[in-house]
Short mmCIF file of C-alpha atoms and ligand atoms in Angstrom, two decimals:
data_model
loop_
_atom_site.label_atom_id
_atom_site.label_comp_id
_atom_site.label_asym_id
_atom_site.label_seq_id
_atom_site.Cartn_x
_atom_site.Cartn_y
_atom_site.Cartn_z
CA PRO K 1326 -0.65 -61.48 -23.34
CA ALA K 1327 -1.05 -61.45 -19.91
CA VAL K 1328 2.29 -63.13 -18.38
CA LEU K 1329 4.02 -60.88 -20.45
CA ASP K 1330 2.39 -57.92 -18.47
CA ARG K 1331 3.29 -60.18 -15.03
CA PRO K 1332 5.93 -58.04 -12.60
CA LEU K 1333 9.02 -60.25 -12.27
CA ASP K 1334 8.49 -59.66 -8.07
CA LEU K 1335 9.60 -63.17 -7.14
CA LEU K 1336 13.36 -63.11 -9.44
CA GLY K 1337 15.76 -64.67 -6.93
CA ARG K 1338 13.23 -66.22 -4.55
CA THR K 1339 13.08 -70.07 -4.30
CA VAL K 1340 9.32 -71.70 -4.40
CA VAL K 1341 8.41 -75.52 -3.76
CA VAL K 1342 4.43 -76.44 -4.49
CA SER K 1343 3.46 -79.59 -3.67
CA ALA K 1344 0.20 -80.60 -5.98
CA GLY K 1345 -2.13 -83.17 -6.17
CA GLY K 1346 -3.13 -86.08 -3.81
CA THR K 1347 -1.24 -88.62 -2.62
CA ARG K 1348 -1.73 -92.62 -2.87
CA GLU K 1349 -1.41 -94.75 -0.27
CA PRO K 1350 -0.99 -98.38 -1.59
CA ILE K 1351 -2.59 -101.36 0.27
CA ASP K 1352 -1.47 -103.69 -1.89
CA PRO K 1353 0.71 -103.60 -5.49
CA VAL K 1354 -2.56 -103.22 -7.14
CA ARG K 1355 -5.11 -101.03 -4.73
CA PHE K 1356 -4.42 -97.47 -3.60
CA LEU K 1357 -6.34 -95.01 -0.25
CA GLY K 1358 -6.44 -91.50 -2.47
CA ASN K 1359 -8.21 -88.68 -3.40
CA ARG K 1360 -10.17 -86.38 -6.05
CA SER K 1361 -7.53 -84.48 -6.20
CA THR K 1362 -6.44 -83.44 -9.74
CA GLY K 1363 -3.01 -80.79 -9.07
CA LEU K 1364 -4.54 -77.76 -11.29
CA GLN K 1365 -4.32 -75.69 -8.69
CA GLY K 1366 -0.68 -76.47 -7.96
CA TYR K 1367 0.29 -76.50 -11.10
CA ALA K 1368 -1.44 -72.76 -11.88
CA LEU K 1369 0.70 -71.24 -8.84
CA ALA K 1370 3.95 -73.10 -9.69
CA GLU K 1371 3.21 -71.49 -13.20
CA VAL K 1372 2.59 -68.55 -12.03
CA ALA K 1373 5.61 -68.09 -9.83
CA CYS K 1374 7.87 -69.72 -12.57
CA ALA K 1375 6.61 -66.45 -15.09
CA ARG K 1376 6.92 -64.19 -11.66
CA GLY K 1377 10.48 -64.78 -11.32
CA ALA K 1378 10.66 -67.13 -9.07
CA SER K 1379 13.00 -70.99 -9.22
CA VAL K 1380 9.98 -72.65 -8.73
CA VAL K 1381 9.87 -76.94 -7.85
CA LEU K 1382 7.43 -78.48 -8.12
CA VAL K 1383 6.66 -82.12 -6.38
CA ALA K 1384 3.28 -83.44 -8.05
CA ALA K 1385 1.62 -86.65 -6.65
CA ASN K 1386 0.01 -88.67 -8.69
CA THR K 1387 -1.19 -85.88 -11.73
CA SER K 1388 -2.09 -86.41 -15.19
CA LEU K 1389 -0.62 -82.87 -16.54
CA PRO K 1390 2.22 -81.99 -18.27
CA ASP K 1391 5.07 -80.85 -16.24
CA PRO K 1392 4.74 -76.56 -16.50
CA HIS K 1393 7.82 -75.77 -18.95
CA GLY K 1394 11.00 -73.56 -16.40
CA VAL K 1395 10.10 -75.77 -13.62
CA GLU K 1396 11.48 -78.75 -11.69
CA VAL K 1397 9.08 -81.17 -11.25
CA VAL K 1398 9.19 -84.29 -8.42
CA HIS K 1399 6.92 -86.70 -8.63
CA VAL K 1400 6.30 -88.76 -5.57
CA GLU K 1401 2.65 -91.63 -5.09
CA THR K 1402 2.59 -91.38 -1.05
CA THR K 1403 3.09 -88.80 1.81
CA GLU K 1404 6.30 -90.14 2.07
CA GLU K 1405 7.50 -89.79 -0.76
CA LEU K 1406 5.86 -86.09 -0.28
CA ARG K 1407 7.46 -85.17 2.54
CA ALA K 1408 10.55 -86.30 1.93
CA ALA K 1409 10.41 -84.43 -1.59
CA VAL K 1410 9.08 -81.22 -0.26
CA ARG K 1411 11.63 -80.98 2.87
CA ARG K 1412 14.62 -81.68 0.99
CA ALA K 1413 13.28 -78.78 -1.39
CA ALA K 1414 11.78 -76.80 1.47
CA GLY K 1415 15.49 -77.00 2.69
CA ASP K 1416 17.04 -73.94 0.95
CA ALA K 1417 13.45 -72.27 -0.28
CA ASP K 1418 12.06 -68.87 0.27
CA VAL K 1419 8.62 -69.96 -0.13
CA VAL K 1420 6.92 -73.45 0.80
CA ILE K 1421 2.85 -73.95 -0.64
CA MET K 1422 1.38 -76.95 0.08
CA ALA K 1423 -1.60 -77.62 -2.56
CA ALA K 1424 -1.18 -81.58 -2.20
CA ALA K 1425 -4.46 -83.28 -1.19
CA VAL K 1426 -2.06 -85.53 1.86
CA ALA K 1427 -4.34 -88.93 2.95
CA ASP K 1428 -4.53 -88.18 6.46
CA PHE K 1429 -3.71 -91.64 7.01
CA ARG K 1430 -2.50 -95.01 5.47
CA PRO K 1431 -2.86 -99.17 5.31
CA VAL K 1432 -0.34 -100.20 7.88
CA GLY K 1433 2.00 -102.16 6.31
CA ALA K 1434 0.90 -102.47 2.82
CA VAL K 1435 0.66 -106.72 1.43
CA GLY K 1436 3.21 -107.47 -0.82
CA HIS K 1437 0.87 -109.30 -2.86
CA LYS K 1438 -2.78 -109.32 -4.28
CA ILE K 1439 -5.86 -109.43 -1.01
CA LYS K 1440 -8.09 -112.12 -3.35
CA LYS K 1441 -11.38 -112.42 -2.90
CA ARG K 1442 -12.94 -114.59 -0.55
CA SER K 1443 -15.85 -117.47 -1.77
CA ASP K 1444 -17.10 -117.43 1.41
CA GLY K 1445 -17.75 -113.01 1.26
CA VAL K 1446 -15.69 -112.31 4.11
CA VAL K 1447 -13.90 -109.02 3.66
CA ALA K 1448 -10.88 -108.34 5.69
CA PRO K 1449 -10.35 -104.65 7.33
CA ILE K 1450 -8.06 -102.22 6.71
CA GLU K 1451 -6.50 -101.04 9.26
CA LEU K 1452 -5.41 -97.26 9.22
CA VAL K 1453 -2.19 -95.34 10.80
CA ALA K 1454 -1.93 -91.61 10.97
CA ASN K 1455 0.28 -90.16 8.14
CA PRO K 1456 2.63 -86.95 9.77
CA ASP K 1457 1.51 -83.85 8.95
CA VAL K 1458 3.81 -82.15 5.93
CA LEU K 1459 2.67 -78.32 6.58
CA ALA K 1460 2.01 -78.54 10.34
CA GLU K 1461 5.88 -79.71 10.65
CA LEU K 1462 6.62 -77.38 8.43
CA ALA K 1463 5.27 -74.16 10.17
CA ALA K 1464 6.06 -75.37 13.27
CA HIS K 1465 10.01 -76.15 12.63
CA ARG K 1466 10.51 -73.23 10.03
CA LEU K 1467 13.43 -75.12 7.95
CA VAL K 1468 14.68 -71.38 6.68
CA PRO K 1469 14.74 -68.60 9.00
CA GLY K 1470 11.82 -66.43 7.95
CA GLN K 1471 10.25 -69.03 5.19
CA VAL K 1472 6.99 -68.54 4.06
CA VAL K 1473 4.74 -70.92 4.49
CA VAL K 1474 1.28 -71.13 3.03
CA GLY K 1475 -1.52 -74.24 3.59
CA PHE K 1476 -4.52 -74.90 1.41
CA ALA K 1477 -7.96 -76.09 2.77
CA ALA K 1478 -10.55 -77.67 0.75
CA GLU K 1479 -13.85 -77.04 3.83
CA THR K 1480 -17.49 -77.55 3.18
CA GLY K 1481 -19.96 -76.36 5.96
CA ASP K 1482 -21.42 -79.10 8.46
CA GLU K 1483 -23.45 -78.75 11.31
CA ASP K 1484 -20.23 -78.21 13.14
CA GLY K 1485 -20.09 -74.96 10.97
CA ASP K 1486 -19.48 -72.99 7.51
CA VAL K 1487 -16.30 -72.98 5.68
CA LEU K 1488 -15.16 -70.13 7.11
CA GLU K 1489 -14.88 -70.85 10.74
CA HIS K 1490 -12.88 -74.44 10.10
CA GLY K 1491 -10.84 -72.52 7.95
CA ARG K 1492 -9.92 -69.62 10.83
CA ALA K 1493 -10.00 -72.82 13.79
CA LYS K 1494 -7.46 -74.84 10.95
CA ALA K 1495 -5.23 -71.62 10.14
CA ARG K 1496 -4.72 -71.23 13.87
CA ARG K 1497 -4.41 -75.46 14.30
CA LYS K 1498 -1.78 -75.29 11.29
CA GLY K 1499 0.43 -72.71 12.27
CA ALA K 1500 1.08 -71.89 8.65
CA ASP K 1501 1.60 -68.02 7.26
CA LEU K 1502 -1.36 -67.74 5.20
CA LEU K 1503 -4.16 -71.03 4.13
CA VAL K 1504 -6.28 -70.36 1.55
CA VAL K 1505 -9.17 -71.62 2.04
CA ASN K 1506 -11.60 -73.07 -0.49
CA ARG K 1507 -15.04 -73.53 -0.91
CA VAL K 1508 -16.49 -76.91 -2.22
CA GLY K 1509 -18.98 -79.22 -3.02
CA GLU K 1510 -21.83 -77.97 -5.27
CA GLY K 1511 -19.64 -78.41 -8.45
CA ARG K 1512 -16.67 -76.03 -6.77
CA GLY K 1513 -13.75 -76.48 -6.14
CA PHE K 1514 -12.07 -80.44 -7.49
CA ALA K 1515 -11.69 -81.12 -11.35
CA VAL K 1516 -13.39 -77.42 -12.36
CA PRO K 1517 -11.86 -74.43 -13.27
CA ASP K 1518 -12.83 -71.77 -11.10
CA ASN K 1519 -12.37 -71.55 -7.07
CA ASP K 1520 -14.03 -69.69 -4.49
CA VAL K 1521 -11.58 -68.76 -1.95
CA THR K 1522 -10.12 -67.22 0.76
CA VAL K 1523 -7.18 -66.40 1.96
CA LEU K 1524 -6.44 -66.48 6.12
CA ASP K 1525 -3.17 -65.04 8.03
CA GLY K 1526 -2.70 -67.67 11.25
CA ASP K 1527 -4.31 -65.87 13.63
CA GLY K 1528 -7.39 -66.69 11.19
CA SER K 1529 -8.01 -63.44 10.05
CA THR K 1530 -9.09 -62.68 6.02
CA VAL K 1531 -6.48 -60.83 3.85
CA THR K 1532 -8.20 -61.45 0.77
CA ALA K 1533 -11.02 -63.02 -1.02
CA VAL K 1534 -11.27 -63.78 -4.98
CA ALA K 1535 -13.32 -65.86 -7.08
CA GLY K 1536 -11.81 -66.86 -10.49
CA SER K 1537 -9.91 -69.00 -12.29
CA LYS K 1538 -7.29 -71.45 -10.70
CA ALA K 1539 -4.72 -68.71 -12.54
CA VAL K 1540 -6.39 -65.56 -10.88
CA VAL K 1541 -6.28 -67.86 -7.72
CA ALA K 1542 -2.46 -68.31 -7.84
CA GLY K 1543 -2.05 -64.74 -8.56
CA VAL K 1544 -3.30 -63.77 -5.04
CA VAL K 1545 -1.89 -66.34 -3.09
CA LEU K 1546 1.60 -64.64 -4.65
CA ASP K 1547 0.24 -61.51 -4.17
CA CYS K 1548 -0.47 -62.91 -0.79
CA VAL K 1549 3.37 -64.14 -0.53
CA HIS K 1550 5.48 -61.60 -1.79
CA GLY K 1551 3.58 -59.06 0.63
CA LEU K 1552 4.75 -61.30 3.34
CA LEU K 1553 8.37 -61.29 1.73
CA ALA K 1554 8.48 -57.96 1.50
CA GLY K 1555 7.83 -57.38 5.12
CA ARG K 1556 10.41 -59.50 6.30
N1 CTP J 2330 -1.31 -81.25 5.02
C1 CTP J 2330 -0.26 -81.88 5.24
N2 CTP J 2330 -0.27 -83.39 5.87
C2 CTP J 2330 -0.99 -84.64 6.01
C3 CTP J 2330 -2.53 -83.54 5.91
C4 CTP J 2330 -2.80 -82.28 5.09
O1 CTP J 2330 0.56 -81.04 4.74
N3 CTP J 2330 -1.22 -84.93 6.33
C5 CTP J 2330 -1.70 -80.44 4.35
C6 CTP J 2330 -2.38 -79.92 3.13
O2 CTP J 2330 -1.66 -80.10 1.95
C7 CTP J 2330 -3.41 -78.68 3.24
C8 CTP J 2330 -3.05 -78.05 4.60
O3 CTP J 2330 -2.74 -79.15 5.31
O4 CTP J 2330 -2.09 -77.78 2.94
C9 CTP J 2330 -4.48 -78.47 5.02
O5 CTP J 2330 -5.06 -80.03 4.76
P1 CTP J 2330 -6.59 -80.69 4.79
O6 CTP J 2330 -6.94 -81.79 5.03
O7 CTP J 2330 -8.08 -79.51 5.26
O8 CTP J 2330 -6.10 -80.44 6.71
P2 CTP J 2330 -6.20 -81.07 8.01
O9 CTP J 2330 -5.46 -80.74 9.23
O10 CTP J 2330 -5.76 -83.00 7.46
O11 CTP J 2330 -8.05 -81.79 8.54
P3 CTP J 2330 -9.43 -82.36 8.02
O12 CTP J 2330 -9.62 -83.14 8.85
O13 CTP J 2330 -10.42 -80.55 7.05
O14 CTP J 2330 -8.53 -83.22 6.83
CA1 CA J 2331 -6.93 -84.17 6.36
#
């Protein structure tokens, strides 16, 4: 089986992976969320584990079984994810932010269920920006030489194509690698196949791959291994 053919090239390394999507409470029964299933993050955790790494998976609102041999920390909100990732990253060689993190959250969740009003008036939900977990980890490394990897799901728009957006984001984030995933048109979310380009911190292409999330995970970990070997 393919898993036995894998090199144990991450033996002795600690890898933190975040997966899934954060949810920000509006009231006790409602949240602001996103469509991430966590499949790519789980694939990264499983492949890293199979390659010998000690893996901590920070899972935000996924409904996937905990991978064998991986320490899983379940979280809901961005604040919980941030705390769990930073705690685990304190002695990690690699941090991979595959989770879809909510960019904003309601200002103070209401403690009771918001009731529908008979006059049809709807109160607006005021939002506040969340911290950028990846940018923080990249700007202030918790461990010297730690490899920090981000993911970006992009579509083209009037301001640029997928790669133009990806390159700008790679330079903005300051991570060592940014894995740019082309989404839309049936690609990216809740589907087995990905179409990704791996960029370095300058936005230059390191490699590109199309395939299953396990194949993508393998290629991303090859890039990570290359960076670790050079440090
Ligand atoms: N990310 C994060 N914290 C946030 C938002 C994003 O750590 N508050 C991480 C994601 O986990 C991912 C990377 O940043 O690894 C890119 O996320 P993305 O949403 O594509 O980037 P943003 O900077 O939020 O830009 P956009 O306006 O495209 O959403
Ligand atoms: Ca975002």
